[in-house]
PDB file of C-alpha atoms in Angstrom:
ATOM      1  CA  UNK A1336       8.764  -0.883 -24.062  1.00 79.00           C
ATOM      2  CA  UNK A1337      10.987  -3.346 -22.206  1.00 87.00           C
ATOM      3  CA  UNK A1338      10.345  -4.456 -18.645  1.00 82.00           C
ATOM      4  CA  UNK A1339      13.152  -2.281 -17.326  1.00 86.00           C
ATOM      5  CA  UNK A1340      12.004   0.711 -19.364  1.00 94.00           C
ATOM      6  CA  UNK A1341       8.444   0.391 -18.017  1.00 96.00           C
ATOM      7  CA  UNK A1342       9.483   0.304 -14.361  1.00 97.00           C
ATOM      8  CA  UNK A1343      12.139   2.992 -14.847  1.00 97.00           C
ATOM      9  CA  UNK A1344       9.543   5.221 -16.508  1.00 97.00           C
ATOM     10  CA  UNK A1345       7.070   4.718 -13.651  1.00 98.00           C
ATOM     11  CA  UNK A1346       9.752   5.477 -11.068  1.00 98.00           C
ATOM     12  CA  UNK A1347      10.818   8.580 -13.018  1.00 97.00           C
ATOM     13  CA  UNK A1348       7.176   9.721 -13.104  1.00 97.00           C
ATOM     14  CA  UNK A1349       7.049   9.467  -9.306  1.00 97.00           C
ATOM     15  CA  UNK A1350      10.572  10.765  -8.601  1.00 96.00           C
ATOM     16  CA  UNK A1351      11.313  13.357 -11.311  1.00 93.00           C
ATOM     17  CA  UNK A1352      14.636  14.177  -9.688  1.00 86.00           C
ATOM     18  CA  UNK A1353      17.250  11.584  -8.864  1.00 88.00           C
ATOM     19  CA  UNK A1354      15.864   8.274  -7.656  1.00 93.00           C
ATOM     20  CA  UNK A1355      16.974   7.637  -4.042  1.00 95.00           C
ATOM     21  CA  UNK A1356      19.843   5.115  -4.207  1.00 95.00           C
ATOM     22  CA  UNK A1357      18.287   2.730  -1.686  1.00 95.00           C
ATOM     23  CA  UNK A1358      15.046   2.624  -3.682  1.00 96.00           C
ATOM     24  CA  UNK A1359      17.040   2.104  -6.866  1.00 96.00           C
ATOM     25  CA  UNK A1360      18.763  -0.929  -5.310  1.00 96.00           C
ATOM     26  CA  UNK A1361      15.541  -2.271  -3.831  1.00 97.00           C
ATOM     27  CA  UNK A1362      13.539  -2.545  -7.066  1.00 98.00           C
ATOM     28  CA  UNK A1363      14.305  -5.481  -9.365  1.00 97.00           C
ATOM     29  CA  UNK A1364      12.933  -4.104 -12.638  1.00 97.00           C
ATOM     30  CA  UNK A1365      12.276  -7.431 -14.364  1.00 96.00           C
ATOM     31  CA  UNK A1366      10.492  -8.938 -11.362  1.00 97.00           C
ATOM     32  CA  UNK A1367       8.490  -5.744 -10.745  1.00 98.00           C
ATOM     33  CA  UNK A1368       7.368  -5.615 -14.380  1.00 97.00           C
ATOM     34  CA  UNK A1369       6.385  -9.293 -14.476  1.00 96.00           C
ATOM     35  CA  UNK A1370       4.213  -8.950 -11.356  1.00 97.00           C
ATOM     36  CA  UNK A1371       3.111  -5.336 -11.778  1.00 97.00           C
ATOM     37  CA  UNK A1372      -0.561  -6.295 -12.210  1.00 97.00           C
ATOM     38  CA  UNK A1373      -0.324  -8.500  -9.097  1.00 97.00           C
ATOM     39  CA  UNK A1374       0.499  -5.630  -6.700  1.00 97.00           C
ATOM     40  CA  UNK A1375       4.264  -6.168  -6.713  1.00 98.00           C
ATOM     41  CA  UNK A1376       4.964  -2.428  -6.983  1.00 98.00           C
ATOM     42  CA  UNK A1377       2.580   0.427  -6.299  1.00 98.00           C
ATOM     43  CA  UNK A1378       3.371   4.144  -6.207  1.00 98.00           C
ATOM     44  CA  UNK A1379       1.892   5.886  -3.151  1.00 98.00           C
ATOM     45  CA  UNK A1380       0.876   9.468  -3.914  1.00 98.00           C
ATOM     46  CA  UNK A1381       0.001  12.000  -1.181  1.00 98.00           C
ATOM     47  CA  UNK A1382      -3.137  14.011  -1.874  1.00 97.00           C
ATOM     48  CA  UNK A1383      -3.703  17.250   0.001  1.00 92.00           C
ATOM     49  CA  UNK A1384      -0.316  17.281   1.747  1.00 91.00           C
ATOM     50  CA  UNK A1385       3.315  18.034   0.961  1.00 92.00           C
ATOM     51  CA  UNK A1386       4.670  14.582   1.775  1.00 95.00           C
ATOM     52  CA  UNK A1387       7.135  12.753  -0.462  1.00 96.00           C
ATOM     53  CA  UNK A1388       5.922  10.173  -2.948  1.00 98.00           C
ATOM     54  CA  UNK A1389       6.544   6.624  -1.743  1.00 98.00           C
ATOM     55  CA  UNK A1390       6.557   3.148  -3.258  1.00 98.00           C
ATOM     56  CA  UNK A1391       5.040  -0.056  -1.915  1.00 98.00           C
ATOM     57  CA  UNK A1392       7.146  -3.059  -2.927  1.00 98.00           C
ATOM     58  CA  UNK A1393       6.155  -6.600  -1.965  1.00 98.00           C
ATOM     59  CA  UNK A1394       8.365  -9.666  -1.618  1.00 98.00           C
ATOM     60  CA  UNK A1395       6.494 -11.523  -4.385  1.00 98.00           C
ATOM     61  CA  UNK A1396       8.772 -13.415  -6.734  1.00 97.00           C
ATOM     62  CA  UNK A1397      11.946 -12.665  -4.773  1.00 98.00           C
ATOM     63  CA  UNK A1398      11.451 -13.274  -1.045  1.00 98.00           C
ATOM     64  CA  UNK A1399      15.119 -13.845  -0.228  1.00 98.00           C
ATOM     65  CA  UNK A1400      16.468 -10.853  -2.170  1.00 98.00           C
ATOM     66  CA  UNK A1401      13.652  -8.616  -0.878  1.00 98.00           C
ATOM     67  CA  UNK A1402      14.422  -9.579   2.730  1.00 98.00           C
ATOM     68  CA  UNK A1403      18.144  -9.038   2.260  1.00 98.00           C
ATOM     69  CA  UNK A1404      17.745  -5.607   0.650  1.00 97.00           C
ATOM     70  CA  UNK A1405      15.186  -4.384   3.197  1.00 98.00           C
ATOM     71  CA  UNK A1406      17.335  -5.441   6.147  1.00 98.00           C
ATOM     72  CA  UNK A1407      20.432  -3.858   4.571  1.00 97.00           C
ATOM     73  CA  UNK A1408      18.708  -0.629   3.593  1.00 96.00           C
ATOM     74  CA  UNK A1409      16.626  -0.037   6.727  1.00 96.00           C
ATOM     75  CA  UNK A1410      18.527  -1.706   9.586  1.00 95.00           C
ATOM     76  CA  UNK A1411      16.848  -2.108  12.952  1.00 97.00           C
ATOM     77  CA  UNK A1412      17.732  -4.658  15.602  1.00 97.00           C
ATOM     78  CA  UNK A1413      14.176  -6.023  15.756  1.00 98.00           C
ATOM     79  CA  UNK A1414      13.244  -5.908  12.056  1.00 98.00           C
ATOM     80  CA  UNK A1415      14.431  -9.404  11.074  1.00 98.00           C
ATOM     81  CA  UNK A1416      12.449 -10.965  13.892  1.00 98.00           C
ATOM     82  CA  UNK A1417       9.348  -9.039  12.800  1.00 98.00           C
ATOM     83  CA  UNK A1418       9.735 -10.098   9.155  1.00 98.00           C
ATOM     84  CA  UNK A1419      10.201 -13.741  10.165  1.00 98.00           C
ATOM     85  CA  UNK A1420       7.379 -13.857  12.722  1.00 96.00           C
ATOM     86  CA  UNK A1421       4.791 -15.354  10.322  1.00 95.00           C
ATOM     87  CA  UNK A1422       4.810 -18.198   7.801  1.00 93.00           C
ATOM     88  CA  UNK A1423       7.010 -17.916   4.719  1.00 93.00           C
ATOM     89  CA  UNK A1424       3.943 -17.742   2.454  1.00 93.00           C
ATOM     90  CA  UNK A1425       2.674 -14.531   4.088  1.00 96.00           C
ATOM     91  CA  UNK A1426       2.965 -11.451   1.935  1.00 97.00           C
ATOM     92  CA  UNK A1427       5.557  -8.922   3.091  1.00 98.00           C
ATOM     93  CA  UNK A1428       5.683  -5.364   1.802  1.00 98.00           C
ATOM     94  CA  UNK A1429       7.864  -2.305   2.370  1.00 98.00           C
ATOM     95  CA  UNK A1430       6.458   1.213   2.082  1.00 98.00           C
ATOM     96  CA  UNK A1431       9.339   3.610   1.458  1.00 98.00           C
ATOM     97  CA  UNK A1432      10.346   6.939  -0.048  1.00 97.00           C
ATOM     98  CA  UNK A1433      13.907   5.629  -0.345  1.00 96.00           C
ATOM     99  CA  UNK A1434      14.869   7.083   3.026  1.00 95.00           C
ATOM    100  CA  UNK A1435      12.356   6.106   5.726  1.00 96.00           C
ATOM    101  CA  UNK A1436      10.411   2.843   5.583  1.00 98.00           C
ATOM    102  CA  UNK A1437       7.553   0.907   7.137  1.00 98.00           C
ATOM    103  CA  UNK A1438       7.454  -2.875   6.686  1.00 98.00           C
ATOM    104  CA  UNK A1439       4.119  -4.731   6.494  1.00 98.00           C
ATOM    105  CA  UNK A1440       3.052  -8.275   7.212  1.00 98.00           C
ATOM    106  CA  UNK A1441       0.052  -8.223   4.925  1.00 97.00           C
ATOM    107  CA  UNK A1442      -3.103 -10.243   4.167  1.00 96.00           C
ATOM    108  CA  UNK A1443      -3.010 -11.783   7.635  1.00 96.00           C
ATOM    109  CA  UNK A1444      -6.614 -12.942   7.196  1.00 91.00           C
ATOM    110  CA  UNK A1445      -5.221 -15.696   4.949  1.00 88.00           C
ATOM    111  CA  UNK A1446      -3.260 -17.356   7.764  1.00 89.00           C
ATOM    112  CA  UNK A1447      -4.653 -20.663   9.043  1.00 81.00           C
ATOM    113  CA  UNK A1448      -5.042 -19.053  12.464  1.00 83.00           C
ATOM    114  CA  UNK A1449      -5.838 -15.489  11.488  1.00 81.00           C
ATOM    115  CA  UNK A1450      -4.777 -13.060  14.252  1.00 92.00           C
ATOM    116  CA  UNK A1451      -7.211 -10.682  15.938  1.00 94.00           C
ATOM    117  CA  UNK A1452      -6.821  -7.503  17.923  1.00 91.00           C
ATOM    118  CA  UNK A1453      -7.693  -7.117  21.605  1.00 88.00           C
ATOM    119  CA  UNK A1454     -11.337  -6.480  20.672  1.00 90.00           C
ATOM    120  CA  UNK A1455     -11.571  -9.647  18.588  1.00 92.00           C
ATOM    121  CA  UNK A1456     -11.474  -7.888  15.217  1.00 94.00           C
ATOM    122  CA  UNK A1457      -9.573  -9.702  12.426  1.00 96.00           C
ATOM    123  CA  UNK A1458      -6.238  -8.155  11.530  1.00 97.00           C
ATOM    124  CA  UNK A1459      -5.401  -7.379   7.917  1.00 97.00           C
ATOM    125  CA  UNK A1460      -1.819  -6.242   8.580  1.00 98.00           C
ATOM    126  CA  UNK A1461       0.889  -5.523  11.107  1.00 97.00           C
ATOM    127  CA  UNK A1462       3.470  -2.782  10.526  1.00 98.00           C
ATOM    128  CA  UNK A1463       7.004  -2.089  11.716  1.00 98.00           C
ATOM    129  CA  UNK A1464       8.395   1.450  11.590  1.00 98.00           C
ATOM    130  CA  UNK A1465      12.075   1.043  10.733  1.00 98.00           C
ATOM    131  CA  UNK A1466      13.004   4.357  12.356  1.00 96.00           C
ATOM    132  CA  UNK A1467      11.323   3.830  15.723  1.00 97.00           C
ATOM    133  CA  UNK A1468      10.692   0.084  15.958  1.00 97.00           C
ATOM    134  CA  UNK A1469       7.040   0.822  16.691  1.00 97.00           C
ATOM    135  CA  UNK A1470       4.611  -1.944  15.709  1.00 97.00           C
ATOM    136  CA  UNK A1471       1.163  -0.973  14.417  1.00 96.00           C
ATOM    137  CA  UNK A1472      -1.881  -2.819  13.150  1.00 97.00           C
ATOM    138  CA  UNK A1473      -4.866  -2.580  10.856  1.00 98.00           C
ATOM    139  CA  UNK A1474      -8.167  -4.443  11.039  1.00 98.00           C
ATOM    140  CA  UNK A1475     -10.124  -5.829   8.079  1.00 97.00           C
ATOM    141  CA  UNK A1476     -13.770  -4.915   7.469  1.00 97.00           C
ATOM    142  CA  UNK A1477     -15.805  -6.416   4.596  1.00 97.00           C
ATOM    143  CA  UNK A1478     -18.509  -3.772   5.169  1.00 97.00           C
ATOM    144  CA  UNK A1479     -18.042  -0.011   5.675  1.00 98.00           C
ATOM    145  CA  UNK A1480     -17.053   0.350   9.371  1.00 98.00           C
ATOM    146  CA  UNK A1481     -19.302   3.338  10.038  1.00 97.00           C
ATOM    147  CA  UNK A1482     -19.959   2.522  13.696  1.00 97.00           C
ATOM    148  CA  UNK A1483     -16.237   2.425  14.548  1.00 97.00           C
ATOM    149  CA  UNK A1484     -15.429   5.874  13.208  1.00 98.00           C
ATOM    150  CA  UNK A1485     -16.136   9.449  14.183  1.00 97.00           C
ATOM    151  CA  UNK A1486     -15.046  12.929  13.156  1.00 97.00           C
ATOM    152  CA  UNK A1487     -13.132  13.383   9.934  1.00 98.00           C
ATOM    153  CA  UNK A1488     -12.631   9.663   9.292  1.00 98.00           C
ATOM    154  CA  UNK A1489     -16.364   9.022   9.400  1.00 98.00           C
ATOM    155  CA  UNK A1490     -16.931  12.006   7.118  1.00 98.00           C
ATOM    156  CA  UNK A1491     -14.311  10.635   4.700  1.00 98.00           C
ATOM    157  CA  UNK A1492     -15.986   7.236   4.717  1.00 98.00           C
ATOM    158  CA  UNK A1493     -19.374   8.761   4.001  1.00 98.00           C
ATOM    159  CA  UNK A1494     -17.852  10.811   1.184  1.00 97.00           C
ATOM    160  CA  UNK A1495     -16.285   7.737  -0.425  1.00 98.00           C
ATOM    161  CA  UNK A1496     -19.565   5.863  -0.227  1.00 98.00           C
ATOM    162  CA  UNK A1497     -21.380   8.817  -1.781  1.00 97.00           C
ATOM    163  CA  UNK A1498     -18.947   8.641  -4.708  1.00 96.00           C
ATOM    164  CA  UNK A1499     -19.678   4.944  -5.177  1.00 96.00           C
ATOM    165  CA  UNK A1500     -16.736   3.290  -3.403  1.00 97.00           C
ATOM    166  CA  UNK A1501     -17.143  -0.471  -3.005  1.00 96.00           C
ATOM    167  CA  UNK A1502     -14.722  -3.177  -1.958  1.00 96.00           C
ATOM    168  CA  UNK A1503     -12.972  -3.819   1.347  1.00 97.00           C
ATOM    169  CA  UNK A1504     -12.133  -1.516   4.239  1.00 98.00           C
ATOM    170  CA  UNK A1505      -9.433  -1.358   6.883  1.00 98.00           C
ATOM    171  CA  UNK A1506      -8.851   0.762   9.945  1.00 98.00           C
ATOM    172  CA  UNK A1507      -5.379   1.661  11.155  1.00 98.00           C
ATOM    173  CA  UNK A1508      -5.225   1.927  14.970  1.00 96.00           C
ATOM    174  CA  UNK A1509      -3.169   3.998  17.399  1.00 91.00           C
ATOM    175  CA  UNK A1510      -3.604   3.351  21.125  1.00 86.00           C
ATOM    176  CA  UNK A1511      -7.006   1.725  20.484  1.00 89.00           C
ATOM    177  CA  UNK A1512      -8.260   4.716  18.495  1.00 95.00           C
ATOM    178  CA  UNK A1513      -8.680   4.816  14.699  1.00 97.00           C
ATOM    179  CA  UNK A1514      -5.838   6.764  13.106  1.00 98.00           C
ATOM    180  CA  UNK A1515      -6.705   6.172   9.429  1.00 98.00           C
ATOM    181  CA  UNK A1516      -9.366   4.645   7.199  1.00 98.00           C
ATOM    182  CA  UNK A1517      -8.303   2.592   4.167  1.00 98.00           C
ATOM    183  CA  UNK A1518     -10.494   1.766   1.185  1.00 98.00           C
ATOM    184  CA  UNK A1519      -9.242  -1.239  -0.808  1.00 98.00           C
ATOM    185  CA  UNK A1520     -10.998  -1.070  -4.162  1.00 98.00           C
ATOM    186  CA  UNK A1521     -10.672  -4.741  -5.195  1.00 96.00           C
ATOM    187  CA  UNK A1522     -10.972  -3.448  -8.773  1.00 96.00           C
ATOM    188  CA  UNK A1523      -8.650  -6.128 -10.121  1.00 92.00           C
ATOM    189  CA  UNK A1524     -11.225  -8.725  -9.091  1.00 92.00           C
ATOM    190  CA  UNK A1525     -14.356  -6.634  -9.621  1.00 92.00           C
ATOM    191  CA  UNK A1526     -13.254  -5.577 -13.119  1.00 93.00           C
ATOM    192  CA  UNK A1527     -14.206  -1.948 -12.490  1.00 95.00           C
ATOM    193  CA  UNK A1528     -10.903   0.004 -12.602  1.00 96.00           C
ATOM    194  CA  UNK A1529     -12.421   3.009 -14.346  1.00 96.00           C
ATOM    195  CA  UNK A1530     -15.174   3.300 -11.739  1.00 96.00           C
ATOM    196  CA  UNK A1531     -12.731   3.189  -8.850  1.00 97.00           C
ATOM    197  CA  UNK A1532     -10.415   5.630 -10.635  1.00 96.00           C
ATOM    198  CA  UNK A1533     -13.324   8.080 -10.802  1.00 96.00           C
ATOM    199  CA  UNK A1534     -13.831   7.759  -7.033  1.00 96.00           C
ATOM    200  CA  UNK A1535     -10.169   8.545  -6.375  1.00 96.00           C
ATOM    201  CA  UNK A1536     -10.151  11.518  -8.755  1.00 95.00           C
ATOM    202  CA  UNK A1537     -13.149  12.967  -6.919  1.00 95.00           C
ATOM    203  CA  UNK A1538     -10.937  13.070  -3.832  1.00 95.00           C
ATOM    204  CA  UNK A1539      -7.924  14.786  -5.399  1.00 94.00           C
ATOM    205  CA  UNK A1540      -4.992  14.433  -7.746  1.00 93.00           C
ATOM    206  CA  UNK A1541      -1.213  14.581  -7.910  1.00 96.00           C
ATOM    207  CA  UNK A1542       1.148  15.476 -10.779  1.00 95.00           C
ATOM    208  CA  UNK A1543       2.644  11.979 -10.661  1.00 97.00           C
ATOM    209  CA  UNK A1544      -0.769  10.427 -11.241  1.00 97.00           C
ATOM    210  CA  UNK A1545      -1.111  11.843 -14.736  1.00 96.00           C
ATOM    211  CA  UNK A1546       2.511  10.950 -15.462  1.00 97.00           C
ATOM    212  CA  UNK A1547       1.945   7.351 -14.348  1.00 98.00           C
ATOM    213  CA  UNK A1548      -1.213   7.177 -16.476  1.00 97.00           C
ATOM    214  CA  UNK A1549       0.771   8.246 -19.548  1.00 97.00           C
ATOM    215  CA  UNK A1550       3.503   5.671 -18.904  1.00 97.00           C
ATOM    216  CA  UNK A1551       1.019   2.894 -18.201  1.00 97.00           C
ATOM    217  CA  UNK A1552      -1.083   3.799 -21.233  1.00 96.00           C
ATOM    218  CA  UNK A1553       1.940   3.457 -23.508  1.00 95.00           C
ATOM    219  CA  UNK A1554       2.309  -0.107 -22.195  1.00 95.00           C
ATOM    220  CA  UNK A1555      -1.386  -0.941 -22.666  1.00 96.00           C
ATOM    221  CA  UNK A1556      -2.203  -0.636 -18.968  1.00 96.00           C
ATOM    222  CA  UNK A1557      -4.790   1.225 -16.896  1.00 97.00           C
ATOM    223  CA  UNK A1558      -4.029   2.906 -13.576  1.00 98.00           C
ATOM    224  CA  UNK A1559      -6.569   2.581 -10.772  1.00 98.00           C
ATOM    225  CA  UNK A1560      -6.621   3.001  -6.971  1.00 98.00           C
ATOM    226  CA  UNK A1561      -5.523  -0.206  -5.302  1.00 98.00           C
ATOM    227  CA  UNK A1562      -6.023   1.585  -1.982  1.00 98.00           C
ATOM    228  CA  UNK A1563      -6.959   5.042  -0.750  1.00 98.00           C
ATOM    229  CA  UNK A1564      -6.132   5.983   2.838  1.00 98.00           C
ATOM    230  CA  UNK A1565      -7.799   8.846   4.690  1.00 98.00           C
ATOM    231  CA  UNK A1566      -5.661  10.328   7.472  1.00 98.00           C
ATOM    232  CA  UNK A1567      -6.596  12.310  10.559  1.00 97.00           C
ATOM    233  CA  UNK A1568      -4.923  15.459   9.216  1.00 96.00           C
ATOM    234  CA  UNK A1569      -7.398  15.544   6.313  1.00 96.00           C
ATOM    235  CA  UNK A1570      -4.956  14.321   3.674  1.00 97.00           C
ATOM    236  CA  UNK A1571      -4.947  11.061   1.705  1.00 98.00           C
ATOM    237  CA  UNK A1572      -2.498   8.452   0.452  1.00 98.00           C
ATOM    238  CA  UNK A1573      -3.371   6.956  -2.943  1.00 98.00           C
ATOM    239  CA  UNK A1574      -1.725   3.608  -3.806  1.00 98.00           C
ATOM    240  CA  UNK A1575      -1.846   2.845  -7.519  1.00 98.00           C
ATOM    241  CA  UNK A1576      -2.631  -0.489  -9.103  1.00 98.00           C
ATOM    242  CA  UNK A1577      -2.220  -1.515 -12.734  1.00 98.00           C
ATOM    243  CA  UNK A1578      -4.269  -3.736 -15.042  1.00 96.00           C
ATOM    244  CA  UNK A1579      -4.703  -4.401 -18.760  1.00 93.00           C
ATOM    245  CA  UNK A1580      -6.658  -1.722 -20.589  1.00 85.00           C
TER     246      UNK A1580
END
């Protein structure tokens, strides 16, 4: 399977109809295939909700082209300034279904002067909603942030822990209140993709997940949860990662 065939097959698994033209233009197949195991491209599958499938695409390997395509495809007067507000080495990522998009400044803990929120908590990411211009944030937590959560998000955290989830955690905030909990499996580094995949499958599934597993398997790859986000409405977003079987 060629590089283009692999990425085209993964995109077809996630978008069984026509691929949105903007998403088609955004994804460089050769670059995405080369860096697939390094979180260049990750399908985002909704579990427990009728939302569209999305794709997370980072600027790795093509920062100039990525910036140009994102600005052209999702124009907003303040987006360029947001993208350029941190050092060139900072990871950028766009989360899109090919129509709407949210842009991330990611892994902010790696900056020499890592930013913090108003409560002094270290930020993992900042987000920019290309439709509204709203800026959001997420904080990084090496340990399960039980004390910061209540209601359904705390219940989701306890459920993930009961299923054996380990790794990193993040909280997405809205007006100083948690709006989502994110589990980052770290399976690429922990070498436990099958264990983390079992945790995600205990939560739910999606038709595109099995399709992506078939495509990846044909290329000698495993699919695992790079991240799993619990939302206030009770649904989840599952971001897929890929590694050698």
